[in-house]
Short mmCIF file of C-alpha atoms and ligand atoms in Angstrom, two decimals:
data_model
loop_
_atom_site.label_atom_id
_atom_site.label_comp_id
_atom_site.label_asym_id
_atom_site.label_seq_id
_atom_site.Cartn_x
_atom_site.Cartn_y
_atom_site.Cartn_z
CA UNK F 1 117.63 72.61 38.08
CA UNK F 2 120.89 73.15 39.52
CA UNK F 3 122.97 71.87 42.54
CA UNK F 4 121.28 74.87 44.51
CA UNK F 5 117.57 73.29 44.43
CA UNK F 6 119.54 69.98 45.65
CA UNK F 7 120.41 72.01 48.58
CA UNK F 8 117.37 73.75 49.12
CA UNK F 9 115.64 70.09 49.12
CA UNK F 10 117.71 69.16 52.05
CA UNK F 11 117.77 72.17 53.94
CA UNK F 12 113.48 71.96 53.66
CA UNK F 13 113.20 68.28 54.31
CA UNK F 14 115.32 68.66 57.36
CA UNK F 15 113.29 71.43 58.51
CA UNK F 16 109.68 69.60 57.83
CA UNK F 17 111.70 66.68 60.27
CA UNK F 18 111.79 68.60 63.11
CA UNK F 19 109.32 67.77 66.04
CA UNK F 20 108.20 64.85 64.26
CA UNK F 21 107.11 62.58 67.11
CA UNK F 22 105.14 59.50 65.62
CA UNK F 23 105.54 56.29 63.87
CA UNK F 24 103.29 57.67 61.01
CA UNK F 25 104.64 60.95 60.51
CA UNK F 26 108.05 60.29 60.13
CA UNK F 27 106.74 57.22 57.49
CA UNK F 28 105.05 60.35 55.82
CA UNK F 29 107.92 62.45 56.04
CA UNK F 30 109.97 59.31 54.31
CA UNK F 31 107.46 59.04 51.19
CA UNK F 32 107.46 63.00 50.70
CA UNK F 33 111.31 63.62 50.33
CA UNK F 34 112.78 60.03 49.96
CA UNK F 35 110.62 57.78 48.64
CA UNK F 36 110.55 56.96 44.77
CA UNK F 37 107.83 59.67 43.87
CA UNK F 38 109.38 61.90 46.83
CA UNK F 39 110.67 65.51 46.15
CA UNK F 40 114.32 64.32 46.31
CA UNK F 41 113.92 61.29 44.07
CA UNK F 42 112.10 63.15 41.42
CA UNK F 43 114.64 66.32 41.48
CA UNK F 44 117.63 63.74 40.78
CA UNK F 45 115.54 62.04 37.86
CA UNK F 46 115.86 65.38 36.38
CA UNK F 47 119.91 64.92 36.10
CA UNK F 48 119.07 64.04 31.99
CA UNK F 49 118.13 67.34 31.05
CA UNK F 50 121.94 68.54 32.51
CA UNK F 51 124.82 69.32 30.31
CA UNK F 52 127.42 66.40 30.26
CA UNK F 53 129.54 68.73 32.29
CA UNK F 54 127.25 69.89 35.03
CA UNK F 55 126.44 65.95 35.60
CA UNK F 56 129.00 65.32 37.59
CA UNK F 57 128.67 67.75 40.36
CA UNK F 58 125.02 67.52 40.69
CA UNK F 59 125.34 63.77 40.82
CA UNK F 60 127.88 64.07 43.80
CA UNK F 61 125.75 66.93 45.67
CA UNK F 62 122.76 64.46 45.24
CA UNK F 63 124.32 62.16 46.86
CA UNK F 64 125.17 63.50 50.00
CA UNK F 65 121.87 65.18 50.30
CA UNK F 66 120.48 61.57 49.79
CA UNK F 67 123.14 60.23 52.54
CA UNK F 68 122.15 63.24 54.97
CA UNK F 69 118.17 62.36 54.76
CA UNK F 70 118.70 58.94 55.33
CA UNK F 71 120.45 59.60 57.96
CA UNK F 72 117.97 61.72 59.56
CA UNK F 73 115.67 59.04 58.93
CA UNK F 74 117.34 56.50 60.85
CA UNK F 75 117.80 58.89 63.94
CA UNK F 76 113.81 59.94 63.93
CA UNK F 77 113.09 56.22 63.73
CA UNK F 78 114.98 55.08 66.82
CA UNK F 79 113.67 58.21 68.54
CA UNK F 80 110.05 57.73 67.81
CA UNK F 81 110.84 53.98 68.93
CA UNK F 82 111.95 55.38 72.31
CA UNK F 83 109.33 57.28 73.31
CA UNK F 84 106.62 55.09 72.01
CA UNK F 85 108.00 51.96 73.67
CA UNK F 86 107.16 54.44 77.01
CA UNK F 87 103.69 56.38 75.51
CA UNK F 88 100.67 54.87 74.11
CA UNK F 89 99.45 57.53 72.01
CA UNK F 90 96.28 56.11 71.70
CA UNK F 91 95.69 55.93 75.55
CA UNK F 92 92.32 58.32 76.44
CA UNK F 93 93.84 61.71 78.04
CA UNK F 94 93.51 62.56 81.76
CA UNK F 95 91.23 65.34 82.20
CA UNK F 96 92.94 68.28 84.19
CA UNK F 97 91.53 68.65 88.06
CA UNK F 98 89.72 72.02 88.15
CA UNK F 99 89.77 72.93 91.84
CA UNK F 100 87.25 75.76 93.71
CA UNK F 101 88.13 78.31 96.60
CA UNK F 102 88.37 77.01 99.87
CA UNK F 103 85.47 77.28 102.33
CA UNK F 104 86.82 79.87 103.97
CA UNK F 105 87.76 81.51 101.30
CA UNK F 106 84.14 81.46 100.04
CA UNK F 107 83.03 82.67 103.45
CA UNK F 108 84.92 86.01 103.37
CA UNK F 109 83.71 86.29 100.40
CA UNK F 110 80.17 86.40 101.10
CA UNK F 111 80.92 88.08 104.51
CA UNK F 112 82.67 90.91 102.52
CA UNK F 113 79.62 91.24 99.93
CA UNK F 114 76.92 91.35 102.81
CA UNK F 115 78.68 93.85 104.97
CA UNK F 116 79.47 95.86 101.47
CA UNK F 117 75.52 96.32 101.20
CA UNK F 118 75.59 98.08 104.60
CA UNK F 119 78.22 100.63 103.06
CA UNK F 120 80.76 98.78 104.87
CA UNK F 121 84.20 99.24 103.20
CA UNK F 122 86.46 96.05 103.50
CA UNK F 123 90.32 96.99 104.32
CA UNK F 124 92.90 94.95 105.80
CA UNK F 125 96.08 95.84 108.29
CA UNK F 126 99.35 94.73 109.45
CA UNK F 127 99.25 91.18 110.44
CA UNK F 128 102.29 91.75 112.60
CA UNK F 129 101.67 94.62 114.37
CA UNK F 130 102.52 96.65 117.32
CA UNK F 131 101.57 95.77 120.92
CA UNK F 132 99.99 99.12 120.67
CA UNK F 133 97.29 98.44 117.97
CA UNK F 134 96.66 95.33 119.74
CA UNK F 135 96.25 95.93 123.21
CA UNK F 136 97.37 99.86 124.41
CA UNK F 137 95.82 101.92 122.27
CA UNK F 138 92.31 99.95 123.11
CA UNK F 139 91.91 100.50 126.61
CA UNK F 140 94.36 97.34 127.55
CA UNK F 141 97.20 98.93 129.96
CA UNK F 142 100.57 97.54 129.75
CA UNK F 143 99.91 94.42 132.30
CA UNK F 144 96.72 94.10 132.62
CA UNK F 145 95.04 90.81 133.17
CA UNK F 146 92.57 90.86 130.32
CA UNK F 147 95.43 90.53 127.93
CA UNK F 148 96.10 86.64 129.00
CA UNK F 149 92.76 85.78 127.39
CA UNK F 150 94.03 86.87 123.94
CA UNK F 151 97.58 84.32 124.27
CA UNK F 152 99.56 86.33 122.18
CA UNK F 153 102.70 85.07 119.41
CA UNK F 154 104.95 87.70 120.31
CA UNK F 155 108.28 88.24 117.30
CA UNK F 156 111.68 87.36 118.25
CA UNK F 157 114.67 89.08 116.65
CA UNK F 158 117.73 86.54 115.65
CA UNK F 159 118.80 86.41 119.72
CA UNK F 160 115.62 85.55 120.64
CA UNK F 161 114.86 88.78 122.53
CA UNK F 162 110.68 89.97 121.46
CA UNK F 163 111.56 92.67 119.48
CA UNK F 164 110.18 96.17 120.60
CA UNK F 165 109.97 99.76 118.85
CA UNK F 166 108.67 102.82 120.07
CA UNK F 167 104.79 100.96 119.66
CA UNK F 168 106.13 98.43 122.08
CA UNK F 169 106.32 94.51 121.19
CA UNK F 170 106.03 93.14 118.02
CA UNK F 171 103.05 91.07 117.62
CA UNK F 172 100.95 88.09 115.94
CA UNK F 173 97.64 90.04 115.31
CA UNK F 174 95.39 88.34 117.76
CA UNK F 175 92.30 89.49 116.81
CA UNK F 176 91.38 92.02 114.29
CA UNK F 177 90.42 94.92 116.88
CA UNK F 178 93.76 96.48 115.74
CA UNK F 179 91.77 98.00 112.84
CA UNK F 180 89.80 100.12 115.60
CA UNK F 181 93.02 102.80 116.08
CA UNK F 182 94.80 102.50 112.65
CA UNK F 183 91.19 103.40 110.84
CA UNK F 184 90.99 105.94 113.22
CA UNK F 185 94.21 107.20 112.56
CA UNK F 186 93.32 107.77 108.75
CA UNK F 187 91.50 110.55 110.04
CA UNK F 188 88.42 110.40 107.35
CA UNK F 189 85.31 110.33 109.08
CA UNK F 190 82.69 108.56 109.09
CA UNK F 191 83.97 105.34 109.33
CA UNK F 192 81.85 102.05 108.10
CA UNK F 193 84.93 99.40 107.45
CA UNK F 194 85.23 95.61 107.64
CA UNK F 195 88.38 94.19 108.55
CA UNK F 196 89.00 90.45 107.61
CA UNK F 197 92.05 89.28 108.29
CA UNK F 198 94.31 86.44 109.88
CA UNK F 199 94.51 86.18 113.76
CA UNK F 200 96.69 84.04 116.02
CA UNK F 201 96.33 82.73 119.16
CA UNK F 202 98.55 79.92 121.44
CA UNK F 203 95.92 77.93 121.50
CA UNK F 204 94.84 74.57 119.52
CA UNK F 205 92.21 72.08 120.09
CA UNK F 206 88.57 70.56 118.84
CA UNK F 207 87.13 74.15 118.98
CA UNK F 208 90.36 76.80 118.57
CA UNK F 209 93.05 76.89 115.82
CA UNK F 210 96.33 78.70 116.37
CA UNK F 211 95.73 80.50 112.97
CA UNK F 212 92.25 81.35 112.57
CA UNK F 213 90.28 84.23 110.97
CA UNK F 214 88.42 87.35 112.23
CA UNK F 215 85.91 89.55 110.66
CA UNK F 216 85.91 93.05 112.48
CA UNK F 217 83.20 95.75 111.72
CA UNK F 218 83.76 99.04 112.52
CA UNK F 219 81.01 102.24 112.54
CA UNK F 220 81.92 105.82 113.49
CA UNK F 221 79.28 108.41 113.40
CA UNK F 222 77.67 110.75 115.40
CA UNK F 223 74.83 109.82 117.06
CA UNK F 224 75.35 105.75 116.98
CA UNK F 225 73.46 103.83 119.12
CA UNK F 226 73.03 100.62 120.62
CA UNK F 227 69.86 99.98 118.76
CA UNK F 228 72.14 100.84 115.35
CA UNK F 229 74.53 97.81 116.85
CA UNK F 230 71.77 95.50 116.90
CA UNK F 231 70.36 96.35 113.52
CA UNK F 232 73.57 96.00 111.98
CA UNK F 233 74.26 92.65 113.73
CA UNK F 234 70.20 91.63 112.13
CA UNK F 235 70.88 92.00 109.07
CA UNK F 236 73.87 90.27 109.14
CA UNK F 237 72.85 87.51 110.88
CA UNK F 238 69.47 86.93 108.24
CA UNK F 239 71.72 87.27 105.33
CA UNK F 240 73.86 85.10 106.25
CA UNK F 241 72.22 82.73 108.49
CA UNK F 242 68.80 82.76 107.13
CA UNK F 243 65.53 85.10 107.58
CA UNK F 244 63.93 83.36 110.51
CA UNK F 245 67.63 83.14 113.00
CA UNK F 246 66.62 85.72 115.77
CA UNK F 247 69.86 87.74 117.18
CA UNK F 248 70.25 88.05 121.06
CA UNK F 249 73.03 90.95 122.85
CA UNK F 250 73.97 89.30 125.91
CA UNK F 251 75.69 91.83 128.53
CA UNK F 252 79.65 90.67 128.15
CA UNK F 253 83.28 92.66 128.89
CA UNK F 254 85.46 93.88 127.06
CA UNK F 255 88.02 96.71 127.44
CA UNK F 256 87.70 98.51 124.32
CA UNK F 257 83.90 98.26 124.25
CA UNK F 258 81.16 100.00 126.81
CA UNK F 259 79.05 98.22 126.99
CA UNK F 260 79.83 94.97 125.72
CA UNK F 261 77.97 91.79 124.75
CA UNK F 262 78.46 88.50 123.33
CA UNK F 263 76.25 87.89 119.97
CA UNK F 264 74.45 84.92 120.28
CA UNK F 265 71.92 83.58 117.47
CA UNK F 266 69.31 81.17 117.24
CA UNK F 267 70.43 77.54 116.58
CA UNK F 268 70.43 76.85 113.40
CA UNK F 269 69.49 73.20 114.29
CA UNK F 270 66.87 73.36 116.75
CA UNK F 271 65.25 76.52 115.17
CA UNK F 272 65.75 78.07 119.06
CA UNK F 273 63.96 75.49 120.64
CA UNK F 274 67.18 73.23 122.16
CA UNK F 275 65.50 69.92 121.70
CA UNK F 276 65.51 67.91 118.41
CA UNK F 277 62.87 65.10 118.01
CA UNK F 278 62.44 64.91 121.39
CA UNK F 279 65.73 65.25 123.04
CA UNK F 280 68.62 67.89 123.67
CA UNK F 281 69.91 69.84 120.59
CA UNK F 282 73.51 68.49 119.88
CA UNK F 283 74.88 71.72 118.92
CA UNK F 284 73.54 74.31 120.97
CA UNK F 285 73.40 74.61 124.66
CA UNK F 286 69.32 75.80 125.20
CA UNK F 287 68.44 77.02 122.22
CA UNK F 288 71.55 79.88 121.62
CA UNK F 289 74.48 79.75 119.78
CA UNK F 290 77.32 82.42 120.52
CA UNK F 291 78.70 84.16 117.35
CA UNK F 292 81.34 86.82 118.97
CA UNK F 293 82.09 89.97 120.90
CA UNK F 294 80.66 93.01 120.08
CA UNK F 295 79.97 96.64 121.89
CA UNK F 296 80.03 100.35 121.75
CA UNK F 297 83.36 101.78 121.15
CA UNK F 298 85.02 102.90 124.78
CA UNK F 299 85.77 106.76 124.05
CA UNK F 300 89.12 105.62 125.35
CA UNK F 301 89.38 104.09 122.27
CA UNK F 302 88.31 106.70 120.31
CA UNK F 303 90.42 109.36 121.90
CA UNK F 304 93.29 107.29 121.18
CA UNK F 305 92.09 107.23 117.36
CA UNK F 306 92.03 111.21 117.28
CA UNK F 307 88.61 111.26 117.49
CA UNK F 308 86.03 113.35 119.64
CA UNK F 309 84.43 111.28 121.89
CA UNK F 310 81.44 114.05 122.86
CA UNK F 311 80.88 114.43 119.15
CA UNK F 312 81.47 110.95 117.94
CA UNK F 313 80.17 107.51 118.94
CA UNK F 314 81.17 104.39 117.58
CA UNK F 315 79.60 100.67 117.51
CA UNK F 316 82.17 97.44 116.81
CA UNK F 317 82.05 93.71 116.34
CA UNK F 318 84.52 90.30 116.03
CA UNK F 319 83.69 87.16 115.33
CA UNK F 320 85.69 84.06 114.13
CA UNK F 321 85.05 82.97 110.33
CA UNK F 322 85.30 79.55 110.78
CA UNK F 323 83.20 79.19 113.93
CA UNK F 324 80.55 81.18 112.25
CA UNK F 325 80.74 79.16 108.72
CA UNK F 326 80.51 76.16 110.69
CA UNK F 327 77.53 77.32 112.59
CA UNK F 328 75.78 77.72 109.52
CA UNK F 329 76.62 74.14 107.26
CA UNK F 330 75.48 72.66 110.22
CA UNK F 331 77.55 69.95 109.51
CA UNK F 332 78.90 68.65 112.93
CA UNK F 333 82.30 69.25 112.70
CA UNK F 334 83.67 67.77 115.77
CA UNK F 335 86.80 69.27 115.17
CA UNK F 336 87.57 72.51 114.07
CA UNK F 337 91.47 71.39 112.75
CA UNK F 338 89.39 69.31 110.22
CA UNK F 339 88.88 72.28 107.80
CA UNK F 340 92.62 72.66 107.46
CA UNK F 341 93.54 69.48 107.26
CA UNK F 342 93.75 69.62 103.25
CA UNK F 343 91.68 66.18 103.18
CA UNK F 344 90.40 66.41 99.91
CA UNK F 345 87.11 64.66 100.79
CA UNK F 346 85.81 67.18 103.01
CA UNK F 347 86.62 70.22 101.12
CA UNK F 348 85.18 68.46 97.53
CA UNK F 349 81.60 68.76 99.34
CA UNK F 350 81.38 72.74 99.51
C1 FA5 O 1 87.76 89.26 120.46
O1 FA5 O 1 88.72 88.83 119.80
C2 FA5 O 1 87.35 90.70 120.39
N1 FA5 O 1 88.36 91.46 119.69
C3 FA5 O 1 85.98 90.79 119.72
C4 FA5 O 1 85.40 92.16 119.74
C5 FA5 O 1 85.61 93.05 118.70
C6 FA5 O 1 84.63 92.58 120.84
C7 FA5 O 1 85.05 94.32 118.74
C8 FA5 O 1 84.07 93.83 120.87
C9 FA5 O 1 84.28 94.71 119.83
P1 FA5 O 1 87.13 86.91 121.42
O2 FA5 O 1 88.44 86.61 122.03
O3 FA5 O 1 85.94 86.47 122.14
O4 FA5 O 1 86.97 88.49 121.19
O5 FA5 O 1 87.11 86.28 119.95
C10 FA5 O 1 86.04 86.55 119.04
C11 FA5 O 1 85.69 85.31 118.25
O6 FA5 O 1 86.83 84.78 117.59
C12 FA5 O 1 85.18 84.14 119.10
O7 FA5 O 1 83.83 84.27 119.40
C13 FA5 O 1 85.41 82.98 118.15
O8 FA5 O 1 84.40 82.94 117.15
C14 FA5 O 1 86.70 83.37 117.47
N2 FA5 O 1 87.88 82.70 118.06
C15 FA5 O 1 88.58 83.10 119.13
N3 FA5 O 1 89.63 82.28 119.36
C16 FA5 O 1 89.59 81.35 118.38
C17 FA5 O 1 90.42 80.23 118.03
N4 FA5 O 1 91.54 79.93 118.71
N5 FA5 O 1 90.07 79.46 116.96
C18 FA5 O 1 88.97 79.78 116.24
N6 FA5 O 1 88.15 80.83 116.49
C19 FA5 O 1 88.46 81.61 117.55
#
């Protein structure tokens, strides 16, 4: 035993000291290298068995490694005194929040894995697109009238000018038909896709959201029909909706579509009939609720996308996410703003 275990003793104890949080373990950490049986204590007992010359030195090395503990020992003590005057360690813990996806989330979701059983492949596109994708390329001239209804978020460079490129102007996606041409464009035939994506519109109120969502199906074959349309639409609709919701095509316009219709289902509520214990259905108006836009590709359309119109035929679809999840809770959701409100205690309950 020489002054070099001294040192080691120090340079362990101050080690085992570090972290040391708690009233008890720094009382433990006390008894094991200072107190009378500690590791320190017991090395300096051993100063006897020394030569009378080597005393001296190990007694003086002793005790500054006594000195340097103690000292440590004062500093842990008004440390652990700190944070324990602000922590009670014996306080139960808080149990961490474990949240879920978002309703919508969950919805495109499901919509994905329903249209996926179909063969449907889901694939998403430029959010801020070209006027082209949006509107030209799908049957919508430069101008025309039609393209009010859609209240588009056009981009602004820095000066405030809506910036333009050789597609035309720079766009908010307002509704996901801009998959229709850029598919199209991949040049792979057949096509079976499902676009889900953002869409924005200048609007806002009880029923319309200024950022809302859009699920787009898209079939290219040859030889598509109408009656393929409808079946697609059916199976969708029981999946989703439920076995016994009948489907309904009601004759509609659109540009890029020809013919078009408006989907409308079977209330949910009323089962179809548009009364409820006697009086009228609250949700539907006679029985029909309307789901979206939907049609036969306008060879326009598909001429634009590269493809042969006398060989090719093509069936599409849009509807709104939210309108259609809502259709289905049948929770009466007075207001469609409510689902992104972030109010805790409606989004807890799905
Ligand atoms: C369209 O957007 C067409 N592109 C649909 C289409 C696609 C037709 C392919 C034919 C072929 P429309 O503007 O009707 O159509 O919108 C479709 C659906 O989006 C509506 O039925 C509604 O469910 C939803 N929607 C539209 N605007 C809003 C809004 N501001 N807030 C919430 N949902 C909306």
């Amino acid at each position: 035993m020489g002054v070099e275990a001294l040192k080691k003793i120090q340079e362990e104890a101050l080690l085992a000291g570090l972290g040391i949080m708690d009233a008890r373990a720094v009382d433990e950490w006390r008894a094991e290298w200072l107190g009378r049986k500690g590791k320190l204590g017991m090395a300096l007992g051993l100063i006897s068995e020394l030569t009378a010359s080597e005393r001296p030195e190990f007694g003086k090395v002793g005790n500054l490694v006594k000195e340097t503990l103690e000292g440590r020992l004062v500093a842990m003590m008004s440390s652990v005194e700190s944070v324990e005057g602000q922590l009670d360690w014996s306080f139960p813990g808080v149990e961490p929040k474990v949240g879920h996806l978002h309703l919508t989330s969950q919805t495109i979701r499901e919509v994905q894995n329903i249209f996926s059983e179909l063969g449907f492949r889901r694939a998403r596109f430029p959010e801020v697109d070209w006027d082209y994708y949006a509107f030209e390329s799908l049957n919508m001239p430069k101008d025309h009238p039609a393209r009010d209804d859609w209240e588009t978020f056009f981009i602004a460079n820095d000066k405030g000018r809506i910036k333009t490129g050789a597609k035309g102007k720079q766009v908010l996606t307002p509704h996901t038909s801009n998959a229709q041409v850029r598919e199209m464009e991949r040049g792979e035939l057949p096509i079976r896709l499902i676009n889900i994506s953002k869409t924005y519109r200048r609007q806002s109120g009880p029923r319309h959201l200024p950022v809302f969502h859009q699920f787009e199906g898209l079939l290219i074959d040859e030889g598509v029909s109408i009656a393929n349309l409808k079946g697609v639409v059916d199976y969708f609709v029981k999946r989703f909706f439920g076995e016994g919701v009948q489907t309904r095509l009601r004759p509609h316009h659109f540009k890029f579509t020809e013919p078009s219709f408006e989907l409308d289902i079977s209330c949910v509520i009323c089962l179809g009939t548009g009364t409820v214990s006697g009086g009228k259905c609250r949700i539907c108006k006679g029985g029909w609720l309307e789901l979206g836009g939907a049609g036969m590709v306008h060879p326009n359309v598909l001429k634009a996308g590269g493809v042969n119109p006398k060989k090719y035929s093509g069936l599409a679809f849009g509807w709104g996410v939210e309108r259609t999840m809502i259709m289905r809770s049948g929770v009466n959701i007075t207001d469609i703003r409510t689902l992104y409100k972030n109010d805790l205690g409606f989004l807890e309950q799905f």
